[in-house]
Amino acid sequence: MVSSAACQRGLLASGAVTLLVGVVAVTLHQRLYDSILDKRLHLTPDSEGYEFWRTLPVPIFMKFYMWNVTNSAEVVSSHARPVLEQLGPYVYSEKHLKVNMTWNANNTVTYQQVKTWHFEPDLSAGRLDDNVTSLNVPLLAAAALIKDMNLLVKFMFNELVNQVGSQIFVTKTARELLFDGYDDPLLEAAAVAKYLANISIPFDRFAWFYSRNGSNYYDGVFNMDTGAEVTQLGRLHYWNTTNATAAFQPPCNMINGSTGELFPPRRRRDHVELYSTDICRSLRIPYKEEVSVYGLDGYRYQADELLFAAPQTNPDNWCFCTGDCPPAGLLNETLCRFGVPAFVSFPHMLYADPAVLDQTVGQEPNETLHNFNIAVEPLTGVPLAVRARLQINMLLRPDTDVVLLRNVSTVYVPMLWFENTVDVTPAIAARFSVIARVLPAVLSAGSLTLAALGGALLVAGLLLLGALRSRPAPTDGEPLLDDSTADGAAGER
């Protein structure tokens, strides 16, 4: 039989040890959780998140809205303001796949990415055979290319423009303008001219997304941090083997931030930063508000008027000026787009200089419909919802070297805008809820339970000790059992 003293000693010892472990667990459970989280987020070929990163199995859609110029003849003949009609959306489902991966010894992964788009007619408000009248991009691109060439080249170019009947505006189908592309005599001429002059045109047809569908080379080669040091998770170190681009002046040309698919965990209410290969620049998006997505709390970061603001408003933007600074709300993409006079803005020129917005008729900027935002689960850094919205505009201006363009008005003409949407599913949200909410709750509850159990055992031991000490000691010769107890015990035997 175990004596009361031994039981008391066991309770005190186990209670003290359990209480100590519980107190340590309460104190250190956050560090334990952080260690577990960091290990799970570290991207490797065998990690839990690898397949999610490789295939991005969430609903992704690209919605295109085309700007149709309804009075193109009047714009050319009488300098009328372009009257714009928004067509669409033309909705495409989008898939991502990482390929040609190399896992490097410096805790980075080098890879390429294949994006595929599939038209979804049931989700669209237009047909791909819709006609769209817009500026003749090959003409404006060619005019920009010959700007610094000799008079003979310019004379030959004007003769070619006249001979093939090029016009300032063209009417093509949405299908041709988006992915399929269309033949243009100026592009065919450029293919020959590259052997006669320093001209390099990478396409034989024109479309805004020509040759991108299913391409593993168009987006370039990425070198990304895998998060062995978790604060660097998803950080883009190099794009096409460089950490800077030729599109802008330093430091605006630096490749900073992530690709937008992974962010370091433990986000703060400050900003997120990502690099867009389409516009050759990093985007720093400030914190806006808290949101909830399928029960997961998130931080929404939303671009504001400072992103594309003029240097007078945002001095940090001085190095985005390529030559003359564009008006507020526009980003000069000329050096990013092979010399084409393209300018990026938010849709409907949201936040743009009112004077520029007034150059056309039909744009109606709305912050709710046309902003750029991304919601992130702050503990893991996982994006919950993305609304990436941008507009492409072309600059039409007089050009004394090109007869067709000598007498035009200066106008920033919208061409199209797009909305890239990404949303986690309820099932994926539930998986991340385990990491973000259940696991820390379990660790916290377990630590408190250990501490409480240890305290209870310790109290029980102390109570037993007190009971033993308060019990009167037996006198000399007094039997430990009285007669009635002894007889009862004997009877039971």
PDB file of N, CA and C in Angstrom, residues 263 267-274 281-291 299-308 314 346 351 367 371-376:
ATOM      1  N   PHE A 263       3.853  36.388 -49.933  1.00  0.00           N
ATOM      2  CA  PHE A 263       4.387  37.496 -49.162  1.00  0.00           C
ATOM      3  C   PHE A 263       4.929  36.949 -47.844  1.00  0.00           C
ATOM      4  N   ARG A 267       2.255  40.133 -41.471  1.00  0.00           N
ATOM      5  CA  ARG A 267       2.133  41.430 -42.130  1.00  0.00           C
ATOM      6  C   ARG A 267       1.720  42.505 -41.133  1.00  0.00           C
ATOM      7  N   ARG A 268       2.157  43.713 -41.423  1.00  0.00           N
ATOM      8  CA  ARG A 268       1.778  44.860 -40.620  1.00  0.00           C
ATOM      9  C   ARG A 268       0.846  45.763 -41.426  1.00  0.00           C
ATOM     10  N   ARG A 269       0.289  46.713 -40.735  1.00  0.00           N
ATOM     11  CA  ARG A 269      -0.614  47.662 -41.391  1.00  0.00           C
ATOM     12  C   ARG A 269       0.197  48.796 -42.016  1.00  0.00           C
ATOM     13  N   ASP A 270       1.093  48.446 -42.932  1.00  0.00           N
ATOM     14  CA  ASP A 270       1.883  49.474 -43.609  1.00  0.00           C
ATOM     15  C   ASP A 270       1.727  49.383 -45.128  1.00  0.00           C
ATOM     16  N   HIS A 271       2.305  48.354 -45.748  1.00  0.00           N
ATOM     17  CA  HIS A 271       2.191  48.212 -47.202  1.00  0.00           C
ATOM     18  C   HIS A 271       2.635  46.811 -47.613  1.00  0.00           C
ATOM     19  N   VAL A 272       2.273  46.437 -48.825  1.00  0.00           N
ATOM     20  CA  VAL A 272       2.868  45.287 -49.498  1.00  0.00           C
ATOM     21  C   VAL A 272       3.522  45.794 -50.777  1.00  0.00           C
ATOM     22  N   GLU A 273       4.512  45.050 -51.243  1.00  0.00           N
ATOM     23  CA  GLU A 273       5.221  45.469 -52.451  1.00  0.00           C
ATOM     24  C   GLU A 273       5.351  44.282 -53.395  1.00  0.00           C
ATOM     25  N   LEU A 274       5.052  44.515 -54.654  1.00  0.00           N
ATOM     26  CA  LEU A 274       5.169  43.460 -55.657  1.00  0.00           C
ATOM     27  C   LEU A 274       5.727  44.050 -56.948  1.00  0.00           C
ATOM     28  N   ARG A 281       7.927  47.613 -63.351  1.00  0.00           N
ATOM     29  CA  ARG A 281       8.180  48.391 -62.137  1.00  0.00           C
ATOM     30  C   ARG A 281       7.572  47.704 -60.923  1.00  0.00           C
ATOM     31  N   SER A 282       8.071  48.097 -59.764  1.00  0.00           N
ATOM     32  CA  SER A 282       7.523  47.626 -58.502  1.00  0.00           C
ATOM     33  C   SER A 282       6.368  48.526 -58.079  1.00  0.00           C
ATOM     34  N   LEU A 283       5.407  47.917 -57.406  1.00  0.00           N
ATOM     35  CA  LEU A 283       4.230  48.637 -56.923  1.00  0.00           C
ATOM     36  C   LEU A 283       4.174  48.509 -55.406  1.00  0.00           C
ATOM     37  N   ARG A 284       4.241  49.627 -54.722  1.00  0.00           N
ATOM     38  CA  ARG A 284       4.098  49.624 -53.261  1.00  0.00           C
ATOM     39  C   ARG A 284       2.670  50.045 -52.943  1.00  0.00           C
ATOM     40  N   ILE A 285       1.906  49.109 -52.367  1.00  0.00           N
ATOM     41  CA  ILE A 285       0.480  49.315 -52.134  1.00  0.00           C
ATOM     42  C   ILE A 285       0.238  49.523 -50.637  1.00  0.00           C
ATOM     43  N   PRO A 286      -0.300  50.671 -50.231  1.00  0.00           N
ATOM     44  CA  PRO A 286      -0.460  50.951 -48.798  1.00  0.00           C
ATOM     45  C   PRO A 286      -1.665  50.247 -48.178  1.00  0.00           C
ATOM     46  N   TYR A 287      -1.602  50.090 -46.857  1.00  0.00           N
ATOM     47  CA  TYR A 287      -2.694  49.472 -46.104  1.00  0.00           C
ATOM     48  C   TYR A 287      -3.939  50.345 -46.178  1.00  0.00           C
ATOM     49  N   LYS A 288      -5.099  49.678 -46.302  1.00  0.00           N
ATOM     50  CA  LYS A 288      -6.368  50.386 -46.394  1.00  0.00           C
ATOM     51  C   LYS A 288      -7.297  50.054 -45.227  1.00  0.00           C
ATOM     52  N   GLU A 289      -7.565  48.749 -44.982  1.00  0.00           N
ATOM     53  CA  GLU A 289      -8.565  48.394 -43.989  1.00  0.00           C
ATOM     54  C   GLU A 289      -8.519  46.898 -43.708  1.00  0.00           C
ATOM     55  N   GLU A 290      -9.229  46.503 -42.645  1.00  0.00           N
ATOM     56  CA  GLU A 290      -9.383  45.081 -42.334  1.00  0.00           C
ATOM     57  C   GLU A 290     -10.580  44.517 -43.097  1.00  0.00           C
ATOM     58  N   VAL A 291     -10.465  43.259 -43.507  1.00  0.00           N
ATOM     59  CA  VAL A 291     -11.544  42.586 -44.223  1.00  0.00           C
ATOM     60  C   VAL A 291     -11.673  41.171 -43.685  1.00  0.00           C
ATOM     61  N   TYR A 299      -5.929  41.784 -44.174  1.00  0.00           N
ATOM     62  CA  TYR A 299      -5.612  43.192 -44.375  1.00  0.00           C
ATOM     63  C   TYR A 299      -5.747  43.502 -45.864  1.00  0.00           C
ATOM     64  N   ARG A 300      -6.528  44.533 -46.173  1.00  0.00           N
ATOM     65  CA  ARG A 300      -6.618  44.969 -47.567  1.00  0.00           C
ATOM     66  C   ARG A 300      -5.653  46.131 -47.785  1.00  0.00           C
ATOM     67  N   TYR A 301      -4.841  45.975 -48.829  1.00  0.00           N
ATOM     68  CA  TYR A 301      -3.923  47.028 -49.254  1.00  0.00           C
ATOM     69  C   TYR A 301      -4.448  47.575 -50.582  1.00  0.00           C
ATOM     70  N   GLN A 302      -4.527  48.893 -50.690  1.00  0.00           N
ATOM     71  CA  GLN A 302      -5.166  49.491 -51.863  1.00  0.00           C
ATOM     72  C   GLN A 302      -4.343  50.658 -52.389  1.00  0.00           C
ATOM     73  N   ALA A 303      -4.094  50.641 -53.692  1.00  0.00           N
ATOM     74  CA  ALA A 303      -3.331  51.726 -54.315  1.00  0.00           C
ATOM     75  C   ALA A 303      -4.120  53.025 -54.240  1.00  0.00           C
ATOM     76  N   ASP A 304      -3.396  54.128 -54.125  1.00  0.00           N
ATOM     77  CA  ASP A 304      -4.045  55.429 -54.080  1.00  0.00           C
ATOM     78  C   ASP A 304      -3.453  56.347 -55.135  1.00  0.00           C
ATOM     79  N   GLU A 305      -3.777  57.634 -55.051  1.00  0.00           N
ATOM     80  CA  GLU A 305      -3.357  58.596 -56.079  1.00  0.00           C
ATOM     81  C   GLU A 305      -1.849  58.822 -56.095  1.00  0.00           C
ATOM     82  N   LEU A 306      -1.141  58.392 -55.032  1.00  0.00           N
ATOM     83  CA  LEU A 306       0.301  58.631 -54.987  1.00  0.00           C
ATOM     84  C   LEU A 306       1.086  57.685 -55.892  1.00  0.00           C
ATOM     85  N   LEU A 307       0.516  56.540 -56.241  1.00  0.00           N
ATOM     86  CA  LEU A 307       1.274  55.550 -57.003  1.00  0.00           C
ATOM     87  C   LEU A 307       1.734  56.103 -58.346  1.00  0.00           C
ATOM     88  N   PHE A 308       0.835  56.732 -59.095  1.00  0.00           N
ATOM     89  CA  PHE A 308       1.183  57.302 -60.397  1.00  0.00           C
ATOM     90  C   PHE A 308       1.161  58.831 -60.354  1.00  0.00           C
ATOM     91  N   ASN A 314       4.247  63.501 -55.344  1.00  0.00           N
ATOM     92  CA  ASN A 314       5.012  62.404 -54.744  1.00  0.00           C
ATOM     93  C   ASN A 314       6.450  62.485 -55.245  1.00  0.00           C
ATOM     94  N   PHE A 346      -4.730  53.814 -63.915  1.00  0.00           N
ATOM     95  CA  PHE A 346      -5.840  53.019 -63.415  1.00  0.00           C
ATOM     96  C   PHE A 346      -6.994  53.124 -64.410  1.00  0.00           C
ATOM     97  N   TYR A 351      -7.768  58.973 -60.670  1.00  0.00           N
ATOM     98  CA  TYR A 351      -6.731  59.803 -60.052  1.00  0.00           C
ATOM     99  C   TYR A 351      -5.900  60.599 -61.055  1.00  0.00           C
ATOM    100  N   GLU A 367     -13.751  55.023 -57.746  1.00  0.00           N
ATOM    101  CA  GLU A 367     -12.732  54.404 -56.902  1.00  0.00           C
ATOM    102  C   GLU A 367     -13.093  52.974 -56.518  1.00  0.00           C
ATOM    103  N   ASN A 371     -10.211  50.696 -58.564  1.00  0.00           N
ATOM    104  CA  ASN A 371      -8.972  50.721 -57.791  1.00  0.00           C
ATOM    105  C   ASN A 371      -8.224  49.399 -57.917  1.00  0.00           C
ATOM    106  N   PHE A 372      -7.013  49.378 -57.414  1.00  0.00           N
ATOM    107  CA  PHE A 372      -6.119  48.219 -57.430  1.00  0.00           C
ATOM    108  C   PHE A 372      -5.923  47.803 -55.980  1.00  0.00           C
ATOM    109  N   ASN A 373      -6.358  46.582 -55.618  1.00  0.00           N
ATOM    110  CA  ASN A 373      -6.232  46.184 -54.216  1.00  0.00           C
ATOM    111  C   ASN A 373      -5.921  44.707 -54.086  1.00  0.00           C
ATOM    112  N   ILE A 374      -5.363  44.369 -52.922  1.00  0.00           N
ATOM    113  CA  ILE A 374      -5.033  42.980 -52.619  1.00  0.00           C
ATOM    114  C   ILE A 374      -5.260  42.765 -51.128  1.00  0.00           C
ATOM    115  N   ALA A 375      -5.976  41.684 -50.783  1.00  0.00           N
ATOM    116  CA  ALA A 375      -6.227  41.327 -49.385  1.00  0.00           C
ATOM    117  C   ALA A 375      -5.322  40.165 -49.007  1.00  0.00           C
ATOM    118  N   VAL A 376      -4.670  40.278 -47.855  1.00  0.00           N
ATOM    119  CA  VAL A 376      -3.680  39.297 -47.414  1.00  0.00           C
ATOM    120  C   VAL A 376      -4.025  38.819 -46.011  1.00  0.00           C
TER     121      VAL A 376
END
